[in-house]
CSV table of C-alpha atoms in Angstrom, one decimal:
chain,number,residue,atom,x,y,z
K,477,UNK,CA,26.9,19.1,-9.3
K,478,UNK,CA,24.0,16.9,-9.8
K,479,UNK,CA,22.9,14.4,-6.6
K,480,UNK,CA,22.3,10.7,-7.4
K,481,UNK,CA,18.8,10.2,-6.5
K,482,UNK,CA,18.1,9.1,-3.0
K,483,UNK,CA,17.2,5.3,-2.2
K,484,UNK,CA,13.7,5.3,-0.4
K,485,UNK,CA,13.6,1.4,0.8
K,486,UNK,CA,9.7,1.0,1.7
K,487,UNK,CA,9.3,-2.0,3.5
K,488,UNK,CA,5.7,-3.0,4.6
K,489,UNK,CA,5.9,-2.7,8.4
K,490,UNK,CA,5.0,-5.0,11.3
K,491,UNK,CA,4.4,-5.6,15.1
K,492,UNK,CA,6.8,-7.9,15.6
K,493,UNK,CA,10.6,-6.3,16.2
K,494,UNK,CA,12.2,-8.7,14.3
K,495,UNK,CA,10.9,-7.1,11.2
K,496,UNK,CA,12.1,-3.9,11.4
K,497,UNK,CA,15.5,-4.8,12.8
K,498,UNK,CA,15.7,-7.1,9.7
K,499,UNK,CA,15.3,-4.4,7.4
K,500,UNK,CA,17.7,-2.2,8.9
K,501,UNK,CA,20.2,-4.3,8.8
K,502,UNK,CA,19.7,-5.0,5.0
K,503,UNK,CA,19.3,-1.3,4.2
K,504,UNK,CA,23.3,-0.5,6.0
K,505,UNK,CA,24.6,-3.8,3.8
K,506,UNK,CA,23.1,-1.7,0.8
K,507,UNK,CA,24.9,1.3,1.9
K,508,UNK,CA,28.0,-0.2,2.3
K,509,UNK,CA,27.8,-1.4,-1.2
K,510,UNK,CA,26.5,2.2,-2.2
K,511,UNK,CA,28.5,4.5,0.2
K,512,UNK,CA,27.7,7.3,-2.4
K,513,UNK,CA,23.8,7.0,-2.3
K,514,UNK,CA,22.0,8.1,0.1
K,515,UNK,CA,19.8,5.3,1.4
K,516,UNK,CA,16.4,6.1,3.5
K,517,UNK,CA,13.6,3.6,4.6
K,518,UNK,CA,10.4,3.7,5.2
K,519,UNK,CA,7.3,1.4,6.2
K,520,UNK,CA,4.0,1.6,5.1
K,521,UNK,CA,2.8,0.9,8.4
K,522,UNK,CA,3.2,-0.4,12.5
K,523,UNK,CA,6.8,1.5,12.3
K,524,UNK,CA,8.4,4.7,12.1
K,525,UNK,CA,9.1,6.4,10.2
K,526,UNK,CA,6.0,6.8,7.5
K,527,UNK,CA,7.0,6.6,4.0
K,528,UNK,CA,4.9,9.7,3.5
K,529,UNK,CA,7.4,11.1,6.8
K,530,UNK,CA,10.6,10.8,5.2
K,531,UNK,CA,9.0,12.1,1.9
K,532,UNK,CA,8.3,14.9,3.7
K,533,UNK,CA,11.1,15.3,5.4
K,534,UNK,CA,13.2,14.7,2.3
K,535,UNK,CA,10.8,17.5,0.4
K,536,UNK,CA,11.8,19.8,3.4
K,537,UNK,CA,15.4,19.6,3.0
K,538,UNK,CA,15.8,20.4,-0.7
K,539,UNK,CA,15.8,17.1,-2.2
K,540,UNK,CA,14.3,16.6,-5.9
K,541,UNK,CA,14.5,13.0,-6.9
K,542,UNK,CA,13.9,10.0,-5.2
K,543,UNK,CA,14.0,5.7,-6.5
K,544,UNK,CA,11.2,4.6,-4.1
K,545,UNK,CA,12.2,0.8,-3.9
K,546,UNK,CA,9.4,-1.7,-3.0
K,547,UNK,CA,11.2,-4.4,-0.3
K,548,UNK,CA,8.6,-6.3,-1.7
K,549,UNK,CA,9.5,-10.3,-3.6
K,550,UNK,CA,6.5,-10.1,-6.4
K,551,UNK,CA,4.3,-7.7,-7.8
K,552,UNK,CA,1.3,-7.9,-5.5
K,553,UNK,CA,-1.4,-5.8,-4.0
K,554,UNK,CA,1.1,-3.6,-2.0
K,555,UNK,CA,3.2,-3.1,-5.3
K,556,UNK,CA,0.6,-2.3,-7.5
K,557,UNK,CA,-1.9,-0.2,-5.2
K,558,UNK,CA,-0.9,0.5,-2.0
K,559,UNK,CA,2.6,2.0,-2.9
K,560,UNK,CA,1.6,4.1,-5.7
K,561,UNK,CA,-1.3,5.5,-3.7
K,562,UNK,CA,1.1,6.7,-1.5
K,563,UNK,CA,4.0,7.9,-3.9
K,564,UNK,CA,1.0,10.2,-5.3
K,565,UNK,CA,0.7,12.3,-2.3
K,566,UNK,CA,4.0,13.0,-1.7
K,567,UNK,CA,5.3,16.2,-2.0
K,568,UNK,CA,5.0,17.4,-5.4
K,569,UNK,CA,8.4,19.2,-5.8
K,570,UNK,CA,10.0,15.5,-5.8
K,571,UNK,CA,10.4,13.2,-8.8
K,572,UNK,CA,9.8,10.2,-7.6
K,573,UNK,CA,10.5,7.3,-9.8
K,574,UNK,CA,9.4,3.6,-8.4
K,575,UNK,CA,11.5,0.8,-8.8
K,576,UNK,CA,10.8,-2.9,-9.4
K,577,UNK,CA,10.3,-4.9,-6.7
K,578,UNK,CA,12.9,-7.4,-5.9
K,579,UNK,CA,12.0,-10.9,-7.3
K,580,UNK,CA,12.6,-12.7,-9.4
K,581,UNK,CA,15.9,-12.7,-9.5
K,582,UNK,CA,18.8,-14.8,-9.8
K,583,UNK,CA,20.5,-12.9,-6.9
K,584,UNK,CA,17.7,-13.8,-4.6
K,585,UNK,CA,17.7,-17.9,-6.5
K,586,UNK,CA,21.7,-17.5,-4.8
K,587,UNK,CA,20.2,-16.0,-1.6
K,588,UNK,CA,18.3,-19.2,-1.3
K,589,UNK,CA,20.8,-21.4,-1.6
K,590,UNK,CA,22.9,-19.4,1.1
K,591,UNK,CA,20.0,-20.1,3.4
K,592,UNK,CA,19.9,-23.5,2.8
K,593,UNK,CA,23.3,-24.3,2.9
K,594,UNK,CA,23.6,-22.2,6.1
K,595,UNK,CA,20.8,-24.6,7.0
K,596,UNK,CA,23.5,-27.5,7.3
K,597,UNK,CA,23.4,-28.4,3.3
K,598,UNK,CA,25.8,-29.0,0.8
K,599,UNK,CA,25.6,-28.5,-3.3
K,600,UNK,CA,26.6,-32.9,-2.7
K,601,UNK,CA,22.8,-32.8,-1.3
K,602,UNK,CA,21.1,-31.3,-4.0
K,603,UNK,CA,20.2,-34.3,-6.4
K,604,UNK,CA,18.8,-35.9,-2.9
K,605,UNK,CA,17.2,-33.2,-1.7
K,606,UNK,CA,13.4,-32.0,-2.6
K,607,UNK,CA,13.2,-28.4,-1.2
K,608,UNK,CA,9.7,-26.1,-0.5
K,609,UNK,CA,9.9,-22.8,-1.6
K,610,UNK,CA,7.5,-21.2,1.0
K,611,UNK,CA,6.3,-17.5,0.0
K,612,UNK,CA,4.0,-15.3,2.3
K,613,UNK,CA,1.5,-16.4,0.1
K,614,UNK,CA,-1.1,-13.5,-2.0
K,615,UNK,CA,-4.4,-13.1,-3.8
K,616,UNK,CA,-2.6,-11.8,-7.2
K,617,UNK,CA,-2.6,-14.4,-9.5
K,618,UNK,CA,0.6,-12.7,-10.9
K,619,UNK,CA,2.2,-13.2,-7.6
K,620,UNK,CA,0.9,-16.5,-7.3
K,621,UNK,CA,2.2,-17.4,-11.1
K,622,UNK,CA,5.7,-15.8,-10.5
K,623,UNK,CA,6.1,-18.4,-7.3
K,624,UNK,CA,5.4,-21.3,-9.1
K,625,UNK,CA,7.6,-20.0,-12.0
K,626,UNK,CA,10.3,-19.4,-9.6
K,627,UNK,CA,10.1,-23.2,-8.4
K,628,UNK,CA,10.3,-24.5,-12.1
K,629,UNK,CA,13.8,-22.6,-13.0
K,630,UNK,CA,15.0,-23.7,-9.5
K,631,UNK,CA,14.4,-27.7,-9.7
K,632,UNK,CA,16.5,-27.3,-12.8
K,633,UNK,CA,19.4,-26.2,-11.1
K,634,UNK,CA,20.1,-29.9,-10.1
K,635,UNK,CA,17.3,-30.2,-6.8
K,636,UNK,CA,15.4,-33.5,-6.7
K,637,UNK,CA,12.3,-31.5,-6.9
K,638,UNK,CA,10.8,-27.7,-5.7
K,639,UNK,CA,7.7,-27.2,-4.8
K,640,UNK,CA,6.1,-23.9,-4.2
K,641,UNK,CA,3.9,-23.4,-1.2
K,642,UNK,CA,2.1,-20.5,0.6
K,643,UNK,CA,1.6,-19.1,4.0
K,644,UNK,CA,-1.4,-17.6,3.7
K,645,UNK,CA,-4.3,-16.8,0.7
K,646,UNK,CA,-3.2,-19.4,-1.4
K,647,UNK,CA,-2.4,-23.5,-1.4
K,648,UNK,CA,-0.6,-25.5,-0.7
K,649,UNK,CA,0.7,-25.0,2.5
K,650,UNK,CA,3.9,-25.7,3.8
K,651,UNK,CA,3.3,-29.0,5.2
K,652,UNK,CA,1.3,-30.0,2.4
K,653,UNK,CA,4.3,-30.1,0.5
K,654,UNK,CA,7.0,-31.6,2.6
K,655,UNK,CA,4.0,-34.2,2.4
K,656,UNK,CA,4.4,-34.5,-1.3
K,657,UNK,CA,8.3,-34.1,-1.4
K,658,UNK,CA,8.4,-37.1,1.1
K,659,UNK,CA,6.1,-39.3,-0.8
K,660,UNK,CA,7.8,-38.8,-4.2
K,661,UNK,CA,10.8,-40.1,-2.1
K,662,UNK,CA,13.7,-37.4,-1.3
K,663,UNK,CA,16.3,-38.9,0.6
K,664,UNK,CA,15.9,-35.3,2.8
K,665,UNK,CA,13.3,-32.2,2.6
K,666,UNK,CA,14.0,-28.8,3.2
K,667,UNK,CA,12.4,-25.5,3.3
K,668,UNK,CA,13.2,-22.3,2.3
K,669,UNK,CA,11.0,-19.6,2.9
K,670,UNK,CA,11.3,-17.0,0.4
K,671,UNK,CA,10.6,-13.9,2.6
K,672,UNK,CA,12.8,-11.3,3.7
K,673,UNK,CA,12.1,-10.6,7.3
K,674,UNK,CA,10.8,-12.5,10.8
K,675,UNK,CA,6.8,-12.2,11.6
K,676,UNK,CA,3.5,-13.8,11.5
K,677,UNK,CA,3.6,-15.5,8.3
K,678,UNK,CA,7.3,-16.8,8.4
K,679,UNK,CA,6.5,-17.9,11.8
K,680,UNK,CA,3.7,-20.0,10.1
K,681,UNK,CA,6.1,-21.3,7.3
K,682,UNK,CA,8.3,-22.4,10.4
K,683,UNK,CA,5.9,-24.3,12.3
K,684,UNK,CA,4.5,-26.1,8.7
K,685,UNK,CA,8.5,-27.2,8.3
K,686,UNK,CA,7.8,-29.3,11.4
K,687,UNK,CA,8.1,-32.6,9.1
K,688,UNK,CA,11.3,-31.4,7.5
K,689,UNK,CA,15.2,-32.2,7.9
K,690,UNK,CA,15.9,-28.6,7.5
K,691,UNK,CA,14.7,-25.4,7.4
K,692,UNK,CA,16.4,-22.1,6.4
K,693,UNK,CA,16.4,-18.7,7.6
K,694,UNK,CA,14.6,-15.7,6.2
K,695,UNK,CA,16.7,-14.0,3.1
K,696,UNK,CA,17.2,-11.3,5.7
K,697,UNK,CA,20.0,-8.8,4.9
K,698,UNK,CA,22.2,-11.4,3.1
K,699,UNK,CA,24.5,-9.5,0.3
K,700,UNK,CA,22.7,-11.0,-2.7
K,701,UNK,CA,19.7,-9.4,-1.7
K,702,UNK,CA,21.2,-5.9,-1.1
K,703,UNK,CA,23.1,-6.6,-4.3
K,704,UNK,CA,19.2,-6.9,-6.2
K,705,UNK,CA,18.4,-3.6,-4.3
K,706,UNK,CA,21.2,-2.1,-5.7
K,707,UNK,CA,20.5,-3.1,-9.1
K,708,UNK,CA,17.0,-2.1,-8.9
K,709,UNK,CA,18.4,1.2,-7.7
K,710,UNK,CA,20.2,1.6,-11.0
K,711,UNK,CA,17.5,0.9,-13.4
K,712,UNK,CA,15.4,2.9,-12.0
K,713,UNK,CA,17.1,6.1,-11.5
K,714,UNK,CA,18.3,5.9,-15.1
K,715,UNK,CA,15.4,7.7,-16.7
K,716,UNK,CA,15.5,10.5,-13.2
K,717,UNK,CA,18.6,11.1,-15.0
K,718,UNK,CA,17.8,11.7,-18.5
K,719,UNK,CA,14.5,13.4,-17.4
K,720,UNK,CA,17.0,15.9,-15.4
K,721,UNK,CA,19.2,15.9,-18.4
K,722,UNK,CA,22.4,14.8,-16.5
């Protein structure tokens, strides 16, 4: 009987514990959603274990295709170069097919909303409401392009405005624009930082929310997400499957 490809979630990896334990707890929602796929992760580095481990490991047991699924929100540096690079030295008896990374999405448009109204909102506060949609930040303009994209098609959903901001490589920052949201006079501001897990950067969106009326929680494990990494799962294993003939 031919085996459904097996799920490699690579997520990027970091000191702080938070991180890790965020990702875990996203990857069992997936498999509860997917109790028939096999569902591994893998960082790229600071955790165990190593994508190129569980490649190995994976390689070892008899396993021949694999969806390696970028936790990643745009198609950035880690998407483009730093994944593949990888992927290309695994072991060469696996077809490895890599997904799309996660964003955008409506899913994760839903996800931030969650947040947000998790946050103490309601949908009545959304005409009143300017929110900042605060990414990690990156060097891509692609990245950078998609964020700002992201902002437009979510202020038409009924927000009094959304503006994009950036922890890191990029302007403005986080308080920048609860600056701007505050002068163009929103009743409230909020921020939603539109990262998956804790750390260094999310932190820094955090302390820049200082100024706001609210501020939500990382999109973590909540089920829209896993939903998009289910879906991501499914286009991408569709051509494993013809390639195998099944």
């Amino acid at each position: 009987m031919f085996q459904k490809p097996v799920l490699l979630v690579i997520a990027h990896g970091s000191r702080d514990p938070r991180h890790a334990a965020t990702v875990h707890a996203l990857v069992r929602r997936v498999r509860s959603l997917r109790p028939d796929v096999r569902v591994e992760t893998g960082f790229l580095e600071f955790n165990i274990p190593s994508v190129q481990g569980v490649l190995e490991s994976l390689a070892a047991e008899g396993v021949r295709d694999v969806v390696a699924l970028p936790l990643l929100l745009t198609r950035a540096f880690h998407a483009k170069a730093d994944i593949p690079a990888v992927l290309r030295d695994a072991p060469p008896q696996l077809r490895i097919r890599q997904a799309e990374v996660l964003g955008p999405s409506p899913l994760l448009l839903a996800a931030l909303e969650r947040r947000l109204y998790e946050a103490g909102l309601t949908p009545a506060d959304k005409s009143s409401t300017g929110v900042v949609l605060a990414s990690a930040g990156s060097s891509d303009p692609e990245a950078i392009a998609v964020i700002a994209e992201i902002a437009r098609e979510w202020r038409h959903t009924g927000w009094c405005a959304v503006r994009p901001a950036f922890a890191s490589a990029s302007l403005p920052r986080t308080e920048d624009a609860v600056r701007e949201l505050r002068a163009l006079g929103c009743e409230r501001v909020a921020v939603a930082p539109y990262v998956l897990a804790p750390g260094f950067l999310p932190d820094r969106i955090a302390r820049g929310a200082a100024g706001a009326d609210v501020l939500a929680d990382v999109l973590g494990a909540a089920p829209e997400v896993a939903r998009v990494l289910v879906e991501r799962y499914e286009a991408a294993r569709v051509p494993l499957l013809a390639a195998v003939g099944a």
